[in-house]
Amino acid sequence: MSATATDVWVTGNGPSTLARIDPATNAIVGTVNMIGSPCGIAIGPDGRVWVAILTLGQVVAVDPATMKVVATVDGLGANLWDLKSGYGSIWVVDRTSKDLLRIDPVKAVVSGHAAIGPGGSGLALADGAVWVVDDLDGTIKRVDPTTMSVTETAKLAGGASWFAADDDTLAVANRLDGSITLIDPVTGAAGASIGGGRGPLDGTILGGRAYIPDGLARTLLEVNLATGSIAVADTLEGAKNPFVAEIAFGDIWVLDYGGQRIWRIAP
């Protein structure tokens, strides 16, 4: 999920669509039919909606004015796990080639590669760098967005897989042991770990708190980053596998992987 100043955009792969949601009514007001499995999504610097297509090895750009695909980057790996926009580029984890790809959104071409390891998973942008967590070896890597140089800063046990992040805060969700580990975005060093979850996944940060879906407990966790306390912000009734939380229009939006529901929760 990603949001502009006026709309919320959500990918779905059953059927394969990109949906446009009006936040005033919480209703779908437009769809773009796609092929493959649309997954990672971000709003590019020119306002186009960029989407990673699993299975096809493509990243595409959709013009929100025409609701049509207007650019395609082909020839990528079939496992594109996360996609972000920042520092003038589109960033995508290509788990097949074990690379972080930098895409030029003007030319719609891959403009840089960085080798990131066996199981790149979640991405974050913080403190002027691109951060990658590896789902297989537990490493945290800092990538310079200009030189594409890679520095391994920490190694975690417990199934480190996804981030909750903002400009100056990094929290890693460890899906196997249920903990949340704080990372110093300046040094990259791992700090305190906060227990209390069961299967935390891809979260977000708002107002000094991390909001992280727990796929096993089917809840939304709220982590007070100042005190290290963790609580259940919401029990997601009817959820199958709540996976992603994002901020839009002052609320926390939670997407259910494998389900057909979105929760909009006031923090």
CSV table of C-alpha atoms in Angstrom, one decimal:
chain,number,residue,atom,x,y,z
A,1,MET,CA,0.0,0.0,0.0
A,2,SER,CA,1.1,3.6,-0.7
A,3,ALA,CA,-0.7,6.9,-0.5
A,4,THR,CA,-0.6,10.3,-2.3
A,5,ALA,CA,-2.1,13.5,-0.9
A,6,THR,CA,-5.6,12.5,-2.2
A,7,ASP,CA,-5.7,8.7,-2.6
A,8,VAL,CA,-4.7,5.3,-1.2
A,9,TRP,CA,-3.3,2.7,-3.6
A,10,VAL,CA,-3.3,-1.0,-2.9
A,11,THR,CA,-2.1,-4.0,-4.8
A,12,GLY,CA,-4.0,-7.3,-4.9
A,13,ASN,CA,-3.2,-10.6,-6.6
A,14,GLY,CA,-6.6,-12.3,-6.5
A,15,PRO,CA,-7.6,-10.9,-9.0
A,16,SER,CA,-4.4,-9.1,-10.1
A,17,THR,CA,-5.3,-5.4,-9.6
A,18,LEU,CA,-4.1,-2.1,-8.5
A,19,ALA,CA,-7.0,-0.4,-6.6
A,20,ARG,CA,-7.5,3.3,-5.9
A,21,ILE,CA,-9.3,4.1,-2.6
A,22,ASP,CA,-11.0,7.3,-1.7
A,23,PRO,CA,-10.0,8.0,1.9
A,24,ALA,CA,-13.1,10.1,2.4
A,25,THR,CA,-15.4,7.2,1.8
A,26,ASN,CA,-13.1,4.2,2.2
A,27,ALA,CA,-14.4,3.0,-1.2
A,28,ILE,CA,-12.6,1.7,-4.2
A,29,VAL,CA,-13.0,4.3,-6.9
A,30,GLY,CA,-10.8,2.8,-9.6
A,31,THR,CA,-8.9,-0.3,-10.6
A,32,VAL,CA,-6.1,-1.1,-13.0
A,33,ASN,CA,-6.1,-4.7,-14.2
A,34,MET,CA,-2.7,-6.2,-14.2
A,35,ILE,CA,-1.0,-9.6,-14.9
A,36,GLY,CA,1.2,-11.6,-12.7
A,37,SER,CA,1.2,-10.9,-8.9
A,38,PRO,CA,1.4,-7.2,-8.1
A,39,CYS,CA,3.1,-6.7,-4.7
A,40,GLY,CA,5.5,-4.0,-3.6
A,41,ILE,CA,4.3,-0.5,-4.3
A,42,ALA,CA,5.5,3.1,-3.9
A,43,ILE,CA,4.7,6.6,-5.2
A,44,GLY,CA,7.5,7.9,-7.4
A,45,PRO,CA,9.0,11.4,-7.4
A,46,ASP,CA,6.8,12.3,-10.4
A,47,GLY,CA,3.6,11.0,-8.8
A,48,ARG,CA,3.4,7.8,-10.8
A,49,VAL,CA,2.5,4.6,-8.9
A,50,TRP,CA,5.3,2.0,-9.2
A,51,VAL,CA,4.5,-1.6,-8.6
A,52,ALA,CA,6.7,-4.8,-8.5
A,53,ILE,CA,5.2,-7.7,-10.3
A,54,LEU,CA,6.1,-11.1,-8.8
A,55,THR,CA,6.5,-14.1,-11.1
A,56,LEU,CA,7.0,-11.8,-14.2
A,57,GLY,CA,10.2,-10.1,-13.1
A,58,GLN,CA,8.8,-6.6,-13.9
A,59,VAL,CA,8.4,-3.2,-12.3
A,60,VAL,CA,5.8,-1.0,-13.8
A,61,ALA,CA,4.7,2.6,-13.5
A,62,VAL,CA,1.0,3.6,-13.5
A,63,ASP,CA,-0.2,7.0,-14.4
A,64,PRO,CA,-2.9,8.0,-11.9
A,65,ALA,CA,-4.5,10.4,-14.3
A,66,THR,CA,-5.1,7.8,-17.0
A,67,MET,CA,-5.1,4.6,-14.8
A,68,LYS,CA,-2.8,2.9,-17.3
A,69,VAL,CA,0.6,1.3,-17.2
A,70,VAL,CA,2.9,3.8,-18.9
A,71,ALA,CA,6.4,2.3,-18.2
A,72,THR,CA,7.8,-1.2,-17.7
A,73,VAL,CA,11.2,-2.4,-16.5
A,74,ASP,CA,11.6,-6.0,-17.8
A,75,GLY,CA,14.1,-8.7,-17.2
A,76,LEU,CA,14.2,-8.7,-13.4
A,77,GLY,CA,14.1,-11.7,-11.1
A,78,ALA,CA,10.8,-13.4,-10.4
A,79,ASN,CA,11.0,-12.8,-6.7
A,80,LEU,CA,10.7,-9.0,-6.1
A,81,TRP,CA,10.1,-8.8,-2.4
A,82,ASP,CA,9.9,-5.1,-1.5
A,83,LEU,CA,9.9,-1.8,-3.2
A,84,LYS,CA,10.4,1.8,-2.0
A,85,SER,CA,10.7,5.3,-3.4
A,86,GLY,CA,13.3,7.7,-2.2
A,87,TYR,CA,16.5,9.7,-3.0
A,88,GLY,CA,15.2,10.3,-6.5
A,89,SER,CA,15.0,6.6,-7.4
A,90,ILE,CA,12.9,3.5,-7.1
A,91,TRP,CA,14.4,0.7,-5.0
A,92,VAL,CA,13.5,-3.0,-5.2
A,93,VAL,CA,14.8,-6.2,-3.6
A,94,ASP,CA,15.5,-8.8,-6.3
A,95,ARG,CA,15.7,-12.0,-4.3
A,96,THR,CA,16.4,-14.1,-7.4
A,97,SER,CA,19.6,-12.2,-8.3
A,98,LYS,CA,20.4,-11.4,-4.7
A,99,ASP,CA,20.6,-7.7,-5.6
A,100,LEU,CA,19.2,-4.4,-4.5
A,101,LEU,CA,18.2,-2.6,-7.7
A,102,ARG,CA,18.1,1.1,-8.2
A,103,ILE,CA,15.6,2.2,-10.9
A,104,ASP,CA,15.7,5.5,-12.7
A,105,PRO,CA,12.1,6.6,-12.7
A,106,VAL,CA,12.6,9.1,-15.6
A,107,LYS,CA,14.2,6.6,-18.0
A,108,ALA,CA,12.5,3.5,-16.5
A,109,VAL,CA,15.8,1.5,-16.5
A,110,VAL,CA,17.9,-0.2,-13.8
A,111,SER,CA,20.6,2.3,-13.0
A,112,GLY,CA,22.5,0.5,-10.3
A,113,HIS,CA,23.0,-2.9,-8.5
A,114,ALA,CA,24.2,-3.8,-5.0
A,115,ALA,CA,24.8,-7.4,-3.9
A,116,ILE,CA,22.8,-7.9,-0.7
A,117,GLY,CA,23.0,-11.6,0.2
A,118,PRO,CA,20.9,-14.8,0.1
A,119,GLY,CA,17.5,-13.6,1.2
A,120,GLY,CA,16.9,-9.9,0.9
A,121,SER,CA,13.4,-9.1,2.3
A,122,GLY,CA,12.3,-5.8,3.8
A,123,LEU,CA,13.6,-2.3,2.8
A,124,ALA,CA,13.7,0.9,4.7
A,125,LEU,CA,14.9,4.5,4.0
A,126,ALA,CA,16.5,6.2,6.9
A,127,ASP,CA,19.4,8.6,7.7
A,128,GLY,CA,20.2,9.1,4.0
A,129,ALA,CA,20.7,5.4,3.3
A,130,VAL,CA,18.8,2.4,2.0
A,131,TRP,CA,18.5,-0.4,4.5
A,132,VAL,CA,18.0,-4.1,3.7
A,133,VAL,CA,17.2,-6.9,6.1
A,134,ASP,CA,18.0,-10.5,5.1
A,135,ASP,CA,15.3,-13.1,5.9
A,136,LEU,CA,17.8,-16.0,5.6
A,137,ASP,CA,21.0,-14.9,7.3
A,138,GLY,CA,19.5,-12.1,9.6
A,139,THR,CA,21.9,-9.4,8.4
A,140,ILE,CA,21.2,-5.7,8.3
A,141,LYS,CA,22.9,-3.9,5.5
A,142,ARG,CA,23.3,-0.2,4.8
A,143,VAL,CA,23.5,0.8,1.2
A,144,ASP,CA,24.8,4.2,0.1
A,145,PRO,CA,22.2,5.4,-2.5
A,146,THR,CA,24.9,7.2,-4.5
A,147,THR,CA,27.8,4.8,-4.7
A,148,MET,CA,25.7,1.6,-4.1
A,149,SER,CA,28.4,0.4,-1.6
A,150,VAL,CA,27.1,-2.0,1.0
A,151,THR,CA,28.1,-2.2,4.7
A,152,GLU,CA,26.9,-5.0,6.9
A,153,THR,CA,26.0,-3.4,10.3
A,154,ALA,CA,24.4,-6.1,12.4
A,155,LYS,CA,23.4,-9.7,12.4
A,156,LEU,CA,20.2,-10.8,14.2
A,157,ALA,CA,18.8,-14.2,15.2
A,158,GLY,CA,15.1,-14.9,15.3
A,159,GLY,CA,14.0,-14.5,11.7
A,160,ALA,CA,14.7,-10.8,11.0
A,161,SER,CA,12.5,-10.0,8.0
A,162,TRP,CA,10.9,-6.6,7.8
A,163,PHE,CA,11.3,-3.0,9.0
A,164,ALA,CA,9.2,-0.4,10.7
A,165,ALA,CA,10.9,2.9,9.9
A,166,ASP,CA,10.8,6.6,9.4
A,167,ASP,CA,13.6,9.1,8.6
A,168,ASP,CA,15.5,8.6,11.8
A,169,THR,CA,14.2,5.3,13.4
A,170,LEU,CA,14.6,1.7,12.4
A,171,ALA,CA,12.9,-1.2,14.1
A,172,VAL,CA,13.3,-4.8,12.8
A,173,ALA,CA,10.5,-7.3,13.0
A,174,ASN,CA,11.8,-10.8,13.9
A,175,ARG,CA,9.1,-13.1,12.7
A,176,LEU,CA,10.3,-16.3,14.3
A,177,ASP,CA,11.0,-15.3,17.9
A,178,GLY,CA,8.4,-12.5,17.9
A,179,SER,CA,10.7,-9.8,19.0
A,180,ILE,CA,11.3,-6.2,17.7
A,181,THR,CA,15.0,-5.1,17.5
A,182,LEU,CA,15.9,-1.4,17.4
A,183,ILE,CA,18.7,-0.4,15.0
A,184,ASP,CA,20.7,2.8,15.4
A,185,PRO,CA,20.3,4.5,11.9
A,186,VAL,CA,23.5,6.4,12.3
A,187,THR,CA,25.8,3.5,13.3
A,188,GLY,CA,23.7,0.6,12.2
A,189,ALA,CA,24.3,-1.2,15.4
A,190,ALA,CA,21.6,-3.4,17.0
A,191,GLY,CA,20.2,-2.1,20.2
A,192,ALA,CA,17.6,-3.4,22.5
A,193,SER,CA,15.1,-6.1,21.6
A,194,ILE,CA,11.5,-6.0,22.7
A,195,GLY,CA,9.7,-9.2,23.2
A,196,GLY,CA,6.0,-9.9,23.4
A,197,GLY,CA,4.9,-10.6,19.8
A,198,ARG,CA,4.4,-13.9,18.0
A,199,GLY,CA,5.0,-13.3,14.3
A,200,PRO,CA,5.6,-9.6,13.6
A,201,LEU,CA,5.8,-8.5,10.0
A,202,ASP,CA,6.0,-5.3,7.9
A,203,GLY,CA,5.2,-2.2,10.0
A,204,THR,CA,5.3,1.5,10.2
A,205,ILE,CA,6.1,4.3,12.7
A,206,LEU,CA,4.0,7.2,13.8
A,207,GLY,CA,4.3,9.5,16.9
A,208,GLY,CA,7.2,7.6,18.5
A,209,ARG,CA,5.4,4.3,18.2
A,210,ALA,CA,5.9,1.4,15.9
A,211,TYR,CA,2.7,-0.3,14.6
A,212,ILE,CA,3.5,-3.8,13.4
A,213,PRO,CA,1.0,-6.5,12.2
A,214,ASP,CA,1.4,-9.8,14.0
A,215,GLY,CA,0.6,-12.5,11.4
A,216,LEU,CA,0.4,-15.3,13.9
A,217,ALA,CA,-1.6,-13.6,16.6
A,218,ARG,CA,-3.7,-11.7,14.0
A,219,THR,CA,-3.3,-8.4,15.8
A,220,LEU,CA,-1.8,-5.0,15.3
A,221,LEU,CA,1.1,-4.4,17.8
A,222,GLU,CA,1.9,-1.0,19.2
A,223,VAL,CA,5.5,-0.6,20.4
A,224,ASN,CA,6.4,2.5,22.5
A,225,LEU,CA,9.9,3.1,21.2
A,226,ALA,CA,10.8,5.3,24.2
A,227,THR,CA,9.9,2.9,26.9
A,228,GLY,CA,10.2,-0.4,25.0
A,229,SER,CA,6.8,-1.5,26.0
A,230,ILE,CA,4.6,-3.5,23.6
A,231,ALA,CA,0.8,-3.8,23.6
A,232,VAL,CA,-2.0,-4.9,21.3
A,233,ALA,CA,-3.4,-1.9,19.5
A,234,ASP,CA,-6.2,-3.8,17.8
A,235,THR,CA,-7.5,-7.4,17.5
A,236,LEU,CA,-8.0,-7.8,13.7
A,237,GLU,CA,-11.2,-9.7,13.7
A,238,GLY,CA,-11.5,-12.1,10.7
A,239,ALA,CA,-7.9,-11.7,9.7
A,240,LYS,CA,-6.0,-14.5,7.8
A,241,ASN,CA,-2.5,-13.1,7.8
A,242,PRO,CA,-2.2,-9.4,8.5
A,243,PHE,CA,1.1,-8.5,6.9
A,244,VAL,CA,1.6,-4.8,6.1
A,245,ALA,CA,0.8,-1.6,8.1
A,246,GLU,CA,1.1,1.9,6.5
A,247,ILE,CA,0.3,5.4,7.5
A,248,ALA,CA,-2.2,7.4,5.5
A,249,PHE,CA,-4.4,10.3,6.4
A,250,GLY,CA,-3.5,10.2,10.0
A,251,ASP,CA,-4.5,6.6,10.5
A,252,ILE,CA,-2.8,3.1,10.4
A,253,TRP,CA,-4.0,1.0,7.5
A,254,VAL,CA,-3.4,-2.8,7.8
A,255,LEU,CA,-3.5,-5.2,4.8
A,256,ASP,CA,-4.4,-8.8,5.1
A,257,TYR,CA,-2.2,-11.1,2.9
A,258,GLY,CA,-4.5,-13.9,1.6
A,259,GLY,CA,-7.6,-12.0,2.8
A,260,GLN,CA,-9.8,-9.4,1.3
A,261,ARG,CA,-10.0,-6.8,4.0
A,262,ILE,CA,-8.2,-3.6,5.0
A,263,TRP,CA,-8.4,-2.2,8.5
A,264,ARG,CA,-8.2,1.6,9.1
A,265,ILE,CA,-7.3,2.2,12.7
A,266,ALA,CA,-7.0,5.5,14.5
A,267,PRO,CA,-3.7,5.5,16.5
